[in-house]
Amino acid sequence: MKLSKDEIQCLALLDKCGIPAHSCYLDKKFITFFIPNRYYRSVLRKVKSRSQTLKKKFSKTIELFPYDENLEKCLELSLKAFGVNPLAITLKGETVLIKLSVDDKGKIFKNISKFKRFKELLKNTFEIKTIKV
């Protein structure tokens, strides 16, 4: 996993606020973080209570996803943040195939920009080439 200077600064600033983060992805308007699963719920509460302060510090909107070292578990946890339950997650080399029901695909495509940021964060963290739904 390679981090840019800006990403390292964002992780350090979040750590300074008492929020542990594993990795992040920067976009024009958003910063997307992976938070270790054991801290995820408490971090959500902290971010919601300090959202205006953090938004001023970062000057971007913050998105959080739960992180686990196992790729399949991480995908399952993070997809639940979208309100989606995957039917199957298959790893084929550097490609991840996610099988979803029709309703769940609709939920993903309603939040396609958020899902694209999530995919980039996954690619950076786990060194995956492609993710197919």
PDB file of C-alpha atoms in Angstrom:
ATOM      1  CA  MET A   1       0.000   0.000   0.000  1.00  0.00           C
ATOM      2  CA  LYS A   2       1.458   3.351  -1.055  1.00  0.00           C
ATOM      3  CA  LEU A   3       0.225   6.565   0.530  1.00  0.00           C
ATOM      4  CA  SER A   4       0.720  10.074  -0.772  1.00  0.00           C
ATOM      5  CA  LYS A   5       1.867  12.948   1.397  1.00  0.00           C
ATOM      6  CA  ASP A   6      -1.698  14.299   1.659  1.00  0.00           C
ATOM      7  CA  GLU A   7      -3.061  10.900   2.683  1.00  0.00           C
ATOM      8  CA  ILE A   8      -0.429  10.572   5.412  1.00  0.00           C
ATOM      9  CA  GLN A   9      -1.333  14.045   6.699  1.00  0.00           C
ATOM     10  CA  CYS A  10      -5.032  13.111   6.781  1.00  0.00           C
ATOM     11  CA  LEU A  11      -4.305   9.902   8.689  1.00  0.00           C
ATOM     12  CA  ALA A  12      -2.124  11.821  11.166  1.00  0.00           C
ATOM     13  CA  LEU A  13      -4.784  14.484  11.687  1.00  0.00           C
ATOM     14  CA  LEU A  14      -7.460  11.849  12.268  1.00  0.00           C
ATOM     15  CA  ASP A  15      -5.161  10.048  14.702  1.00  0.00           C
ATOM     16  CA  LYS A  16      -4.608  13.345  16.518  1.00  0.00           C
ATOM     17  CA  CYS A  17      -8.397  13.576  16.974  1.00  0.00           C
ATOM     18  CA  GLY A  18      -8.309  10.162  18.675  1.00  0.00           C
ATOM     19  CA  ILE A  19      -9.702   8.236  15.729  1.00  0.00           C
ATOM     20  CA  PRO A  20      -7.630   5.255  14.541  1.00  0.00           C
ATOM     21  CA  ALA A  21      -7.648   4.753  10.770  1.00  0.00           C
ATOM     22  CA  HIS A  22      -5.993   2.105   8.625  1.00  0.00           C
ATOM     23  CA  SER A  23      -5.855   3.842   5.241  1.00  0.00           C
ATOM     24  CA  CYS A  24      -7.535   6.588   3.264  1.00  0.00           C
ATOM     25  CA  TYR A  25      -8.405   7.706  -0.250  1.00  0.00           C
ATOM     26  CA  LEU A  26      -8.600  11.375  -1.253  1.00  0.00           C
ATOM     27  CA  ASP A  27     -11.086  12.708  -3.754  1.00  0.00           C
ATOM     28  CA  LYS A  28     -11.926  16.299  -4.744  1.00  0.00           C
ATOM     29  CA  LYS A  29     -14.779  16.582  -2.235  1.00  0.00           C
ATOM     30  CA  PHE A  30     -14.376  13.479  -0.063  1.00  0.00           C
ATOM     31  CA  ILE A  31     -11.901  11.678   2.156  1.00  0.00           C
ATOM     32  CA  THR A  32     -12.692   7.986   2.545  1.00  0.00           C
ATOM     33  CA  PHE A  33     -11.179   6.120   5.493  1.00  0.00           C
ATOM     34  CA  PHE A  34     -10.895   2.466   6.482  1.00  0.00           C
ATOM     35  CA  ILE A  35     -11.443   2.170  10.238  1.00  0.00           C
ATOM     36  CA  PRO A  36     -10.560  -1.097  12.046  1.00  0.00           C
ATOM     37  CA  ASN A  37     -13.791  -2.993  12.673  1.00  0.00           C
ATOM     38  CA  ARG A  38     -13.402  -3.107  16.466  1.00  0.00           C
ATOM     39  CA  TYR A  39     -13.393   0.724  16.601  1.00  0.00           C
ATOM     40  CA  TYR A  40     -15.915   1.363  13.822  1.00  0.00           C
ATOM     41  CA  ARG A  41     -19.063   2.024  15.889  1.00  0.00           C
ATOM     42  CA  SER A  42     -17.349   4.240  18.444  1.00  0.00           C
ATOM     43  CA  VAL A  43     -15.608   6.152  15.648  1.00  0.00           C
ATOM     44  CA  LEU A  44     -18.943   6.714  13.889  1.00  0.00           C
ATOM     45  CA  ARG A  45     -20.270   8.350  17.056  1.00  0.00           C
ATOM     46  CA  LYS A  46     -17.136  10.504  17.392  1.00  0.00           C
ATOM     47  CA  VAL A  47     -17.265  11.626  13.774  1.00  0.00           C
ATOM     48  CA  LYS A  48     -20.973  12.449  13.960  1.00  0.00           C
ATOM     49  CA  SER A  49     -20.455  14.520  17.102  1.00  0.00           C
ATOM     50  CA  ARG A  50     -17.387  16.280  15.653  1.00  0.00           C
ATOM     51  CA  SER A  51     -18.433  16.355  12.011  1.00  0.00           C
ATOM     52  CA  GLN A  52     -18.364  20.138  11.605  1.00  0.00           C
ATOM     53  CA  THR A  53     -14.948  20.441  13.273  1.00  0.00           C
ATOM     54  CA  LEU A  54     -13.472  17.643  11.170  1.00  0.00           C
ATOM     55  CA  LYS A  55     -15.025  19.025   7.990  1.00  0.00           C
ATOM     56  CA  LYS A  56     -13.342  22.385   8.664  1.00  0.00           C
ATOM     57  CA  LYS A  57      -9.973  20.730   9.366  1.00  0.00           C
ATOM     58  CA  PHE A  58     -10.063  18.542   6.274  1.00  0.00           C
ATOM     59  CA  SER A  59     -12.151  20.925   4.133  1.00  0.00           C
ATOM     60  CA  LYS A  60     -13.788  17.800   2.695  1.00  0.00           C
ATOM     61  CA  THR A  61     -16.613  15.442   3.608  1.00  0.00           C
ATOM     62  CA  ILE A  62     -15.537  12.341   5.547  1.00  0.00           C
ATOM     63  CA  GLU A  63     -16.680   8.808   4.706  1.00  0.00           C
ATOM     64  CA  LEU A  64     -15.913   5.780   6.861  1.00  0.00           C
ATOM     65  CA  PHE A  65     -15.885   2.056   6.106  1.00  0.00           C
ATOM     66  CA  PRO A  66     -15.072  -0.834   8.456  1.00  0.00           C
ATOM     67  CA  TYR A  67     -11.758  -2.606   7.809  1.00  0.00           C
ATOM     68  CA  ASP A  68     -10.638  -6.177   8.409  1.00  0.00           C
ATOM     69  CA  GLU A  69      -7.359  -7.788   7.332  1.00  0.00           C
ATOM     70  CA  ASN A  70      -9.253 -10.564   5.538  1.00  0.00           C
ATOM     71  CA  LEU A  71     -10.455  -9.193   2.182  1.00  0.00           C
ATOM     72  CA  GLU A  72     -13.701 -11.185   2.107  1.00  0.00           C
ATOM     73  CA  LYS A  73     -14.623 -10.147   5.660  1.00  0.00           C
ATOM     74  CA  CYS A  74     -13.723  -6.526   4.867  1.00  0.00           C
ATOM     75  CA  LEU A  75     -15.950  -6.550   1.776  1.00  0.00           C
ATOM     76  CA  GLU A  76     -18.823  -8.113   3.694  1.00  0.00           C
ATOM     77  CA  LEU A  77     -18.586  -5.534   6.507  1.00  0.00           C
ATOM     78  CA  SER A  78     -18.223  -2.592   4.144  1.00  0.00           C
ATOM     79  CA  LEU A  79     -21.067  -3.646   1.872  1.00  0.00           C
ATOM     80  CA  LYS A  80     -23.330  -3.714   4.932  1.00  0.00           C
ATOM     81  CA  ALA A  81     -22.546   0.008   5.252  1.00  0.00           C
ATOM     82  CA  PHE A  82     -24.305   0.356   1.879  1.00  0.00           C
ATOM     83  CA  GLY A  83     -27.248  -1.658   3.216  1.00  0.00           C
ATOM     84  CA  VAL A  84     -26.320  -4.595   0.992  1.00  0.00           C
ATOM     85  CA  ASN A  85     -25.907  -8.300   1.815  1.00  0.00           C
ATOM     86  CA  PRO A  86     -23.647 -10.024  -0.733  1.00  0.00           C
ATOM     87  CA  LEU A  87     -24.768 -13.452  -1.940  1.00  0.00           C
ATOM     88  CA  ALA A  88     -21.203 -14.511  -2.770  1.00  0.00           C
ATOM     89  CA  ILE A  89     -17.717 -13.007  -2.828  1.00  0.00           C
ATOM     90  CA  THR A  90     -15.213 -14.760  -5.096  1.00  0.00           C
ATOM     91  CA  LEU A  91     -11.498 -14.043  -5.447  1.00  0.00           C
ATOM     92  CA  LYS A  92      -9.870 -14.915  -8.774  1.00  0.00           C
ATOM     93  CA  GLY A  93      -6.270 -13.777  -8.735  1.00  0.00           C
ATOM     94  CA  GLU A  94      -6.327  -9.979  -8.609  1.00  0.00           C
ATOM     95  CA  THR A  95     -10.044  -9.805  -9.446  1.00  0.00           C
ATOM     96  CA  VAL A  96     -12.906  -9.764  -6.944  1.00  0.00           C
ATOM     97  CA  LEU A  97     -16.382 -10.850  -8.044  1.00  0.00           C
ATOM     98  CA  ILE A  98     -19.307  -9.758  -5.865  1.00  0.00           C
ATOM     99  CA  LYS A  99     -22.649 -11.442  -6.459  1.00  0.00           C
ATOM    100  CA  LEU A 100     -25.682  -9.382  -5.356  1.00  0.00           C
ATOM    101  CA  SER A 101     -29.444  -9.617  -5.642  1.00  0.00           C
ATOM    102  CA  VAL A 102     -31.194  -7.267  -8.081  1.00  0.00           C
ATOM    103  CA  ASP A 103     -32.460  -5.012  -5.256  1.00  0.00           C
ATOM    104  CA  ASP A 104     -28.981  -4.778  -3.738  1.00  0.00           C
ATOM    105  CA  LYS A 105     -27.462  -3.885  -7.117  1.00  0.00           C
ATOM    106  CA  GLY A 106     -29.974  -1.042  -7.271  1.00  0.00           C
ATOM    107  CA  LYS A 107     -28.790   0.216  -3.872  1.00  0.00           C
ATOM    108  CA  ILE A 108     -25.182   0.142  -5.069  1.00  0.00           C
ATOM    109  CA  PHE A 109     -25.962   1.980  -8.304  1.00  0.00           C
ATOM    110  CA  LYS A 110     -27.896   4.682  -6.431  1.00  0.00           C
ATOM    111  CA  ASN A 111     -24.659   5.390  -4.536  1.00  0.00           C
ATOM    112  CA  ILE A 112     -22.318   4.733  -7.460  1.00  0.00           C
ATOM    113  CA  SER A 113     -19.947   7.628  -6.712  1.00  0.00           C
ATOM    114  CA  LYS A 114     -19.562   6.449  -3.102  1.00  0.00           C
ATOM    115  CA  PHE A 115     -19.025   2.887  -4.345  1.00  0.00           C
ATOM    116  CA  LYS A 116     -16.324   4.075  -6.780  1.00  0.00           C
ATOM    117  CA  ARG A 117     -14.444   5.755  -3.914  1.00  0.00           C
ATOM    118  CA  PHE A 118     -14.810   2.565  -1.880  1.00  0.00           C
ATOM    119  CA  LYS A 119     -13.417   0.508  -4.783  1.00  0.00           C
ATOM    120  CA  GLU A 120     -10.390   2.803  -5.070  1.00  0.00           C
ATOM    121  CA  LEU A 121      -9.761   2.497  -1.337  1.00  0.00           C
ATOM    122  CA  LEU A 122      -9.961  -1.307  -1.624  1.00  0.00           C
ATOM    123  CA  LYS A 123      -7.598  -1.325  -4.602  1.00  0.00           C
ATOM    124  CA  ASN A 124      -5.066   0.798  -2.717  1.00  0.00           C
ATOM    125  CA  THR A 125      -5.296  -1.220   0.490  1.00  0.00           C
ATOM    126  CA  PHE A 126      -5.421  -4.792  -0.815  1.00  0.00           C
ATOM    127  CA  GLU A 127      -3.655  -4.310  -4.177  1.00  0.00           C
ATOM    128  CA  ILE A 128      -6.567  -5.571  -6.259  1.00  0.00           C
ATOM    129  CA  LYS A 129      -6.788  -4.847  -9.990  1.00  0.00           C
ATOM    130  CA  THR A 130     -10.554  -5.067 -10.605  1.00  0.00           C
ATOM    131  CA  ILE A 131     -13.779  -5.380  -8.643  1.00  0.00           C
ATOM    132  CA  LYS A 132     -16.859  -6.585 -10.515  1.00  0.00           C
ATOM    133  CA  VAL A 133     -20.451  -6.520  -9.262  1.00  0.00           C
TER     134      VAL A 133
END
